[in-house]
Structures are given as structure tokens and as C-alpha cells.
N, CA and C atoms as an extended XYZ file, in Angstrom:
360
Properties=species:S:1:pos:R:3:atomname:S:1:resname:S:1:resid:I:1 pbc="F F F"
N        -2.305      -22.007       19.337 N   MET     1
C        -2.314      -20.607       18.860 CA  MET     1
C        -1.692      -19.350       18.724 C   MET     1
N         0.012      -20.041       19.179 N   LYS     2
C         0.631      -18.839       18.638 CA  LYS     2
C         1.215      -18.864       17.113 C   LYS     2
N         0.799      -20.382       16.984 N   LYS     3
C         1.641      -20.239       15.190 CA  LYS     3
C        -0.140      -19.617       14.561 C   LYS     3
N        -1.551      -19.476       15.263 N   SER     4
C        -2.331      -19.222       14.452 CA  SER     4
C        -2.001      -17.481       14.433 C   SER     4
N        -1.852      -16.723       15.844 N   LYS     5
C        -1.444      -15.346       15.345 CA  LYS     5
C        -0.623      -15.285       14.396 C   LYS     5
N         0.797      -16.057       14.571 N   GLU     6
C         1.853      -15.528       13.130 CA  GLU     6
C         0.790      -15.840       11.758 C   GLU     6
N        -0.213      -17.480       11.482 N   PHE     7
C        -0.882      -17.174       10.623 CA  PHE     7
C        -1.419      -15.615       10.370 C   PHE     7
N        -1.834      -15.706       10.973 N   LEU     8
C        -3.100      -14.503       10.540 CA  LEU     8
C        -1.927      -13.119       10.910 C   LEU     8
N        -1.364      -13.029       11.496 N   SER     9
C        -0.247      -11.365       11.342 CA  SER     9
C         0.797      -11.225        9.750 C   SER     9
N         1.110      -12.633        9.284 N   ASN    10
C         2.203      -12.714        7.638 CA  ASN    10
C         0.337      -12.378        7.111 C   ASN    10
N        -0.651      -13.347        7.068 N   LEU    11
C        -1.665      -12.766        5.717 CA  LEU    11
C        -1.936      -11.189        6.142 C   LEU    11
N        -2.266      -10.323        7.183 N   ASN    12
C        -2.582       -9.606        7.130 CA  ASN    12
C        -1.572       -8.459        6.563 C   ASN    12
N        -0.495       -8.862        7.197 N   PHE    13
C         1.637       -8.213        6.603 CA  PHE    13
C         0.552       -8.081        5.190 C   PHE    13
N         0.735       -9.302        4.405 N   ILE    14
C         0.824       -9.054        2.735 CA  ILE    14
C        -0.230       -8.522        2.422 C   ILE    14
N        -1.909       -8.851        2.658 N   LEU    15
C        -3.069       -7.648        2.388 CA  LEU    15
C        -2.794       -6.862        2.509 C   LEU    15
N        -1.641       -5.563        3.444 N   ILE    16
C        -1.900       -4.051        3.519 CA  ILE    16
C        -0.675       -4.245        2.803 C   ILE    16
N         0.291       -4.711        2.872 N   ASN    17
C         1.335       -4.683        1.287 CA  ASN    17
C         0.730       -4.817       -0.023 C   ASN    17
N         0.053       -5.498       -0.521 N   LEU    18
C        -0.737       -5.623       -1.638 CA  LEU    18
C        -1.010       -4.333       -1.526 C   LEU    18
N        -2.655       -3.751       -0.974 N   GLU    19
C        -3.554       -3.102       -0.847 CA  GLU    19
C        -2.571       -1.794       -1.688 C   GLU    19
N        -1.533       -1.669       -1.145 N   LYS    20
C        -0.188       -0.740       -1.920 CA  LYS    20
C         0.258       -0.941       -2.377 C   LYS    20
N         0.655       -2.047       -2.962 N   ASP    21
C         1.855       -2.266       -4.267 CA  ASP    21
C         0.230       -1.855       -5.324 C   ASP    21
N        -1.072       -2.450       -5.417 N   ILE    22
C        -2.113       -2.114       -6.477 CA  ILE    22
C        -1.866       -1.204       -6.472 C   ILE    22
N        -2.036       -0.375       -6.017 N   LYS    23
C        -2.352        1.436       -5.578 CA  LYS    23
C        -0.948        2.028       -6.400 C   LYS    23
N         0.082        1.102       -5.436 N   GLU    24
C         1.197        1.507       -6.168 CA  GLU    24
C         1.776        1.706       -8.262 C   GLU    24
N         0.895        0.168       -8.368 N   SER    25
C         1.224        0.046      -10.085 CA  SER    25
C         0.954        1.222      -10.639 C   SER    25
N        -0.292        1.284      -10.289 N   ASP    26
C        -1.156        2.990      -11.202 CA  ASP    26
C         0.375        3.525      -12.238 C   ASP    26
N         1.895        3.678      -10.851 N   PHE    27
C         2.401        4.485      -11.389 CA  PHE    27
C         2.942        3.717      -12.058 C   PHE    27
N         3.284        3.041      -12.492 N   LEU    28
C         4.165        2.057      -13.163 CA  LEU    28
C         4.505        2.654      -14.789 C   LEU    28
N         5.404        3.149      -15.169 N   GLU    29
C         5.462        3.213      -17.167 CA  GLU    29
C         4.953        2.123      -17.476 C   GLU    29
N         4.478        1.590      -18.834 N   ASP    30
C         4.118        1.619      -19.751 CA  ASP    30
C         4.999        0.886      -20.562 C   ASP    30
N         5.649       -0.650      -19.743 N   LYS    31
C         7.259       -0.974      -20.272 CA  LYS    31
C         6.840       -2.050      -20.129 C   LYS    31
N         7.931       -3.666      -20.172 N   LYS    32
C         8.313       -4.336      -19.663 CA  LYS    32
C         8.602       -4.414      -18.333 C   LYS    32
N         8.875       -5.043      -17.540 N   TYR    33
C         9.426       -5.389      -15.630 CA  TYR    33
C        10.111       -6.910      -15.853 C   TYR    33
N        11.270       -6.147      -16.308 N   ILE    34
C        12.453       -8.127      -16.554 CA  ILE    34
C        10.869       -8.573      -18.123 C   ILE    34
N         9.653       -9.567      -17.345 N   GLU    35
C         9.174      -10.481      -18.697 CA  GLU    35
C         7.643       -9.967      -18.874 C   GLU    35
N         6.982       -9.197      -17.282 N   LEU    36
C         6.306       -8.656      -17.651 CA  LEU    36
C         5.475       -6.834      -18.475 C   LEU    36
N         4.477       -6.819      -18.519 N   THR    37
C         3.810       -5.856      -19.109 CA  THR    37
C         3.311       -4.816      -17.997 C   THR    37
N         3.291       -2.996      -17.294 N   LYS    38
C         2.501       -3.158      -16.351 CA  LYS    38
C         0.652       -3.474      -16.497 C   LYS    38
N         0.608       -3.886      -17.414 N   LYS    39
C        -1.156       -4.473      -17.550 CA  LYS    39
C        -1.283       -6.132      -16.330 C   LYS    39
N        -0.043       -6.662      -16.884 N   GLU    40
C         0.545       -8.124      -16.008 CA  GLU    40
C         0.521       -8.266      -15.249 C   GLU    40
N         1.593       -7.211      -14.774 N   ILE    41
C         2.056       -6.680      -12.409 CA  ILE    41
C         0.459       -6.489      -12.357 C   ILE    41
N         0.257       -5.792      -12.824 N   ILE    42
C        -1.098       -5.000      -12.246 CA  ILE    42
C        -2.104       -6.259      -12.306 C   ILE    42
N        -2.681       -7.162      -12.592 N   ASN    43
C        -3.368       -8.254      -12.649 CA  ASN    43
C        -3.132       -9.167      -11.869 C   ASN    43
N        -1.992       -9.484      -11.551 N   TYR    44
C        -0.944      -10.533      -10.871 CA  TYR    44
C        -1.162      -10.138       -9.251 C   TYR    44
N        -0.862       -9.073       -9.381 N   LEU    45
C        -0.980       -8.289       -7.958 CA  LEU    45
C        -3.149       -7.746       -7.568 C   LEU    45
N        -3.623       -8.205       -8.158 N   ASN    46
C        -4.971       -8.400       -7.914 CA  ASN    46
C        -5.897       -9.435       -7.820 C   ASN    46
N        -5.193       -9.895       -8.193 N   SER    47
C        -5.564      -11.388       -8.400 CA  SER    47
C        -4.888      -12.823       -7.396 C   SER    47
N        -4.067      -11.774       -6.979 N   VAL    48
C        -3.388      -13.023       -6.088 CA  VAL    48
C        -3.552      -12.527       -4.965 C   VAL    48
N        -4.108      -10.665       -4.807 N   TYR    49
C        -5.207      -10.359       -4.147 CA  TYR    49
C        -5.977      -10.279       -3.101 C   TYR    49
N        -6.452      -11.388       -3.866 N   MET    50
C        -8.618      -11.779       -4.119 CA  MET    50
C        -8.442      -13.257       -4.195 C   MET    50
N        -7.206      -14.082       -4.244 N   GLU    51
C        -7.085      -15.580       -3.216 CA  GLU    51
C        -6.180      -14.924       -1.801 C   GLU    51
N        -5.155      -14.859       -1.362 N   ILE    52
C        -4.858      -14.798        0.005 CA  ILE    52
C        -5.847      -13.666        0.350 C   ILE    52
N        -7.135      -12.927        0.084 N   LYS    53
C        -7.593      -12.621        0.624 CA  LYS    53
C        -9.451      -13.610        1.453 C   LYS    53
N        -8.484      -14.092        0.764 N   SER    54
C        -9.869      -15.514        0.563 CA  SER    54
C        -9.788      -16.485        2.175 C   SER    54
N        -8.283      -16.730        1.714 N   TRP    55
C        -7.412      -17.512        3.106 CA  TRP    55
C        -7.956      -17.454        4.265 C   TRP    55
N        -8.919      -15.787        4.552 N   LYS    56
C        -8.599      -15.800        6.081 CA  LYS    56
C        -9.431      -16.636        6.499 C   LYS    56
N       -11.059      -16.277        5.409 N   LYS    57
C       -12.385      -17.358        5.656 CA  LYS    57
C       -11.666      -18.676        5.532 C   LYS    57
N       -11.024      -19.050        4.697 N   LYS    58
C       -10.643      -20.252        4.035 CA  LYS    58
C       -10.305      -20.882        6.429 C   LYS    58
N        -9.312      -20.108        6.437 N   TYR    59
C        -8.338      -20.555        7.903 CA  TYR    59
C        -9.724      -20.428        8.886 C   TYR    59
N        -9.991      -19.007        9.287 N   ASN    60
C       -11.210      -19.738       10.357 CA  ASN    60
C       -12.531      -20.522       10.306 C   ASN    60
N       -13.134      -21.667        8.593 N   ASP    61
C       -13.404      -22.001        8.200 CA  ASP    61
C       -12.558      -24.108        8.259 C   ASP    61
N       -11.812      -23.421        9.215 N   LYS    62
C       -10.358      -25.038        9.411 CA  LYS    62
C       -10.364      -25.377        7.377 C   LYS    62
N       -10.884      -24.845        6.016 N   ASN    63
C       -10.434      -25.198        5.203 CA  ASN    63
C        -8.705      -25.739        4.224 C   ASN    63
N        -8.681      -26.137        5.155 N   TYR    64
C        -6.963      -25.934        5.501 CA  TYR    64
C        -5.984      -26.194        3.521 C   TYR    64
N        -6.801      -27.426        3.086 N   VAL    65
C        -6.807      -27.857        2.218 CA  VAL    65
C        -7.089      -27.110        0.455 C   VAL    65
N        -8.221      -26.236        1.350 N   LEU    66
C        -8.269      -24.933       -0.132 CA  LEU    66
C        -7.323      -23.993       -0.057 C   LEU    66
N        -6.657      -23.563        0.447 N   ILE    67
C        -5.500      -23.126        0.974 CA  ILE    67
C        -3.989      -23.984        0.424 C   ILE    67
N        -3.877      -24.925        1.123 N   ILE    68
C        -3.221      -26.199        0.643 CA  ILE    68
C        -3.347      -25.563       -1.239 C   ILE    68
N        -4.539      -25.803       -1.548 N   ASP    69
C        -4.295      -25.770       -3.030 CA  ASP    69
C        -3.904      -24.878       -3.843 C   ASP    69
N        -3.985      -23.927       -3.692 N   LYS    70
C        -3.859      -23.074       -4.562 CA  LYS    70
C        -2.029      -21.882       -4.170 C   LYS    70
N        -1.586      -21.767       -2.428 N   TYR    71
C        -0.297      -22.011       -2.537 CA  TYR    71
C         0.830      -22.388       -3.418 C   TYR    71
N         0.941      -23.297       -3.734 N   LYS    72
C         2.195      -23.012       -4.640 CA  LYS    72
C         1.820      -21.834       -6.109 C   LYS    72
N         0.285      -21.979       -7.015 N   GLU    73
C         0.198      -21.278       -7.836 CA  GLU    73
C         0.957      -19.586       -7.658 C   GLU    73
N         0.660      -19.435       -5.960 N   ILE    74
C         0.170      -18.204       -5.288 CA  ILE    74
C         1.932      -17.998       -4.667 C   ILE    74
N         2.852      -18.986       -4.424 N   GLU    75
C         4.102      -18.559       -3.992 CA  GLU    75
C         4.852      -17.776       -5.750 C   GLU    75
N         4.460      -19.316       -6.729 N   SER    76
C         5.598      -18.749       -7.842 CA  SER    76
C         4.629      -17.497       -8.507 C   SER    76
N         3.818      -16.922       -8.661 N   ILE    77
C         3.093      -15.442       -9.235 CA  ILE    77
C         4.310      -14.559       -8.259 C   ILE    77
N         4.723      -14.745       -6.401 N   ILE    78
C         4.222      -13.330       -5.665 CA  ILE    78
C         6.810      -13.165       -6.399 C   ILE    78
N         6.711      -15.160       -6.622 N   SER    79
C         7.746      -14.905       -7.087 CA  SER    79
C         8.251      -14.419       -7.964 C   SER    79
N         7.858      -14.366       -8.735 N   GLU    80
C         6.961      -13.490      -10.303 CA  GLU    80
C         7.529      -12.353       -9.983 C   GLU    80
N         6.748      -11.600       -9.095 N   LEU    81
C         6.340      -10.257       -9.174 CA  LEU    81
C         7.995      -10.135       -8.584 C   LEU    81
N         7.697      -10.263       -7.519 N   GLU    82
C         9.134      -10.067       -6.584 CA  GLU    82
C        10.697       -9.519       -8.253 C   GLU    82
N        10.579      -11.131       -8.258 N   LEU    83
C        11.789      -10.718       -9.402 CA  LEU    83
C        11.328       -9.894      -10.611 C   LEU    83
N        10.483       -9.377      -11.247 N   CYS    84
C        10.110       -8.046      -12.362 CA  CYS    84
C        10.102       -6.758      -11.726 C   CYS    84
N         9.814       -6.548       -9.953 N   LEU    85
C        10.351       -6.061       -9.403 CA  LEU    85
C        11.079       -5.542       -8.509 C   LEU    85
N        12.088       -5.817       -8.557 N   ALA    86
C        12.998       -5.965       -7.770 CA  ALA    86
C        13.810       -4.695       -7.049 C   ALA    86
N        13.932       -4.458       -8.513 N   ASP    87
C        14.578       -2.271       -8.712 CA  ASP    87
C        13.387       -1.086       -8.354 C   ASP    87
N        12.325       -1.720       -7.674 N   TYR    88
C        11.365       -0.335       -7.463 CA  TYR    88
C        10.988       -1.389       -5.701 C   TYR    88
N        11.591       -1.919       -5.269 N   GLU    89
C        11.398       -2.764       -3.790 CA  GLU    89
C        11.427       -1.835       -2.295 C   GLU    89
N        11.909       -0.434       -3.357 N   ASP    90
C        11.108        0.715       -1.759 CA  ASP    90
C         9.950        1.503       -2.607 C   ASP    90
N         9.258        1.035       -3.889 N   LYS    91
C         7.904        1.155       -3.572 CA  LYS    91
C         6.713        0.024       -3.711 C   LYS    91
N         7.862       -1.124       -3.527 N   PHE    92
C         7.192       -2.678       -4.047 CA  PHE    92
C         7.285       -3.757       -2.745 C   PHE    92
N         6.526       -3.722       -2.023 N   HIS    93
C         7.223       -4.427       -0.990 CA  HIS    93
C         7.225       -5.513       -1.133 C   HIS    93
N         7.860       -6.335       -2.178 N   MET    94
C         7.759       -7.711       -2.593 CA  MET    94
C         8.538       -8.392       -1.504 C   MET    94
N         9.794       -8.557       -1.210 N   ASN    95
C        10.440       -9.452       -0.249 CA  ASN    95
C         9.898       -9.537        0.664 C   ASN    95
N         8.972       -8.738        1.190 N   GLY    96
C         8.499       -8.996        2.355 CA  GLY    96
C         7.084      -10.098        2.174 C   GLY    96
N         6.518       -8.849        1.361 N   ILE    97
C         5.290      -10.459        1.031 CA  ILE    97
C         6.051      -12.168        0.903 C   ILE    97
N         7.387      -12.101        0.047 N   SER    98
C         7.852      -13.587       -0.052 CA  SER    98
C         7.694      -13.266        0.614 C   SER    98
N         8.605      -13.203        2.071 N   TYR    99
C         8.886      -13.474        2.791 CA  TYR    99
C         7.864      -14.180        4.076 C   TYR    99
N         6.672      -13.513        3.547 N   SER   100
C         5.622      -13.983        4.419 CA  SER   100
C         4.617      -15.440        3.771 C   SER   100
N         4.638      -15.112        2.611 N   ILE   101
C         4.167      -16.202        1.980 CA  ILE   101
C         4.797      -17.992        1.907 C   ILE   101
N         5.968      -17.370        2.424 N   TYR   102
C         6.969      -18.480        3.037 CA  TYR   102
C         6.889      -19.123        4.188 C   TYR   102
N         6.440      -18.099        5.206 N   GLN   103
C         5.880      -18.525        6.743 CA  GLN   103
C         4.711      -19.293        6.670 C   GLN   103
N         3.979      -18.837        5.993 N   ILE   104
C         2.457      -19.302        5.840 CA  ILE   104
C         2.456      -20.739        5.123 C   ILE   104
N         3.680      -21.070        4.144 N   GLY   105
C         3.622      -22.320        3.829 CA  GLY   105
C         4.204      -22.801        5.005 C   GLY   105
N         4.900      -22.902        5.634 N   GLU   106
C         5.960      -23.519        6.234 CA  GLU   106
C         5.174      -23.485        7.649 C   GLU   106
N         3.985      -22.674        8.046 N   PHE   107
C         2.409      -23.168        8.673 CA  PHE   107
C         2.059      -24.282        8.418 C   PHE   107
N         1.229      -24.401        7.660 N   LEU   108
C         0.315      -25.095        6.414 CA  LEU   108
C         0.738      -26.205        6.836 C   LEU   108
N         2.499      -26.716        6.217 N   VAL   109
C         3.312      -27.801        6.184 CA  VAL   109
C         2.970      -28.337        7.699 C   VAL   109
N         3.341      -27.802        8.776 N   SER   110
C         3.421      -28.074       10.081 CA  SER   110
C         1.879      -28.534       10.975 C   SER   110
N         1.103      -27.905        9.721 N   LEU   111
C        -0.417      -28.220       10.197 CA  LEU   111
C        -0.466      -29.483        9.126 C   LEU   111
N         0.414      -30.021        8.061 N   MET   112
C        -0.203      -31.144        7.356 CA  MET   112
C         0.042      -31.627        8.330 C   MET   112
N         1.648      -31.792        8.357 N   LYS   113
C         2.332      -32.514        9.873 CA  LYS   113
C         1.150      -33.484       10.874 C   LYS   113
N         1.181      -32.676       11.440 N   GLU   114
C        -0.572      -32.658       12.202 CA  GLU   114
C        -0.993      -33.460       12.168 C   GLU   114
N        -2.136      -33.057       10.776 N   GLY   115
C        -2.549      -33.898       11.347 CA  GLY   115
C        -2.421      -35.179       10.692 C   GLY   115
N        -1.882      -35.535        9.882 N   ASP   116
C        -1.070      -36.713        9.855 CA  ASP   116
C        -1.196      -37.214       10.293 C   ASP   116
N        -0.162      -37.359       11.565 N   LYS   117
C        -0.242      -37.984       13.200 CA  LYS   117
C        -1.575      -37.720       14.241 C   LYS   117
N        -2.791      -37.538       13.969 N   ASN   118
C        -3.903      -37.597       14.617 CA  ASN   118
C        -4.555      -38.562       13.513 C   ASN   118
N        -4.368      -38.873       12.197 N   GLU   119
C        -4.712      -39.988       11.004 CA  GLU   119
C        -4.639      -41.598       12.137 C   GLU   119
N        -2.861      -40.927       12.627 N   ARG   120
C        -2.648      -42.829       12.199 CA  ARG   120
C        -2.754      -43.474       13.988 C   ARG   120
């Protein structure tokens, strides 16, 4: 039960901060941020937000495999955004989002281990 609350808490933290980051991304200059353009950053933020938002329903429906299938892709995009927006951490919360994604990953690993034990 505690793990479930932590999962949902991390999910909510990510969604709240991604919403803020999406709004903040409109104020970025039209230039490259290491390897991403402003438009690419906005597209990534929006796509990550929509995917993670769907995780709440998938979690409640116990469709953990659907979350796990997208996890690596989302983690990779968040890492790239974290790198490209490192100089803007005061406006974008990518470090915190990245940590919460990591926590969700840890939860999913433990969930899968429990599932493996139950199948034996």
C-alpha cells in the first residue's frame, strides 16, 4: 500500500511539474539547447506528459506491462530534456522529474519481482 502511494505521489509530482514546464517552454528562445530546438523540447514535453498521464489509468487497471513497455523510452526522453535544459533548472524541474521517473522505475522493478515470485 505504501509503495502504491509513492507511485501515485511520484506520478502526480511529474505531471504537475511537466504542466509547468510546458507553459514555461513557450518562453524559450528560438535556438538550439545543446541538441534540441525549442519546438523539439515542446513536442517532447507534451508527448511525455500525455504518456505519463495515461499511466495513472494503466496503474489503476493493473496494466503494469503497458507502463513498463513505455518506461525506457520516457526515461530516455526525460534524460535528454534534463541535459538540454540543465542551465534552466530554476525554471524547468527536470532533475526532480528525472528522480521521480527513477522512483517509478524502482517501483516497477519490485512489482515485477513480486510477480515472478507469485508465478513460481
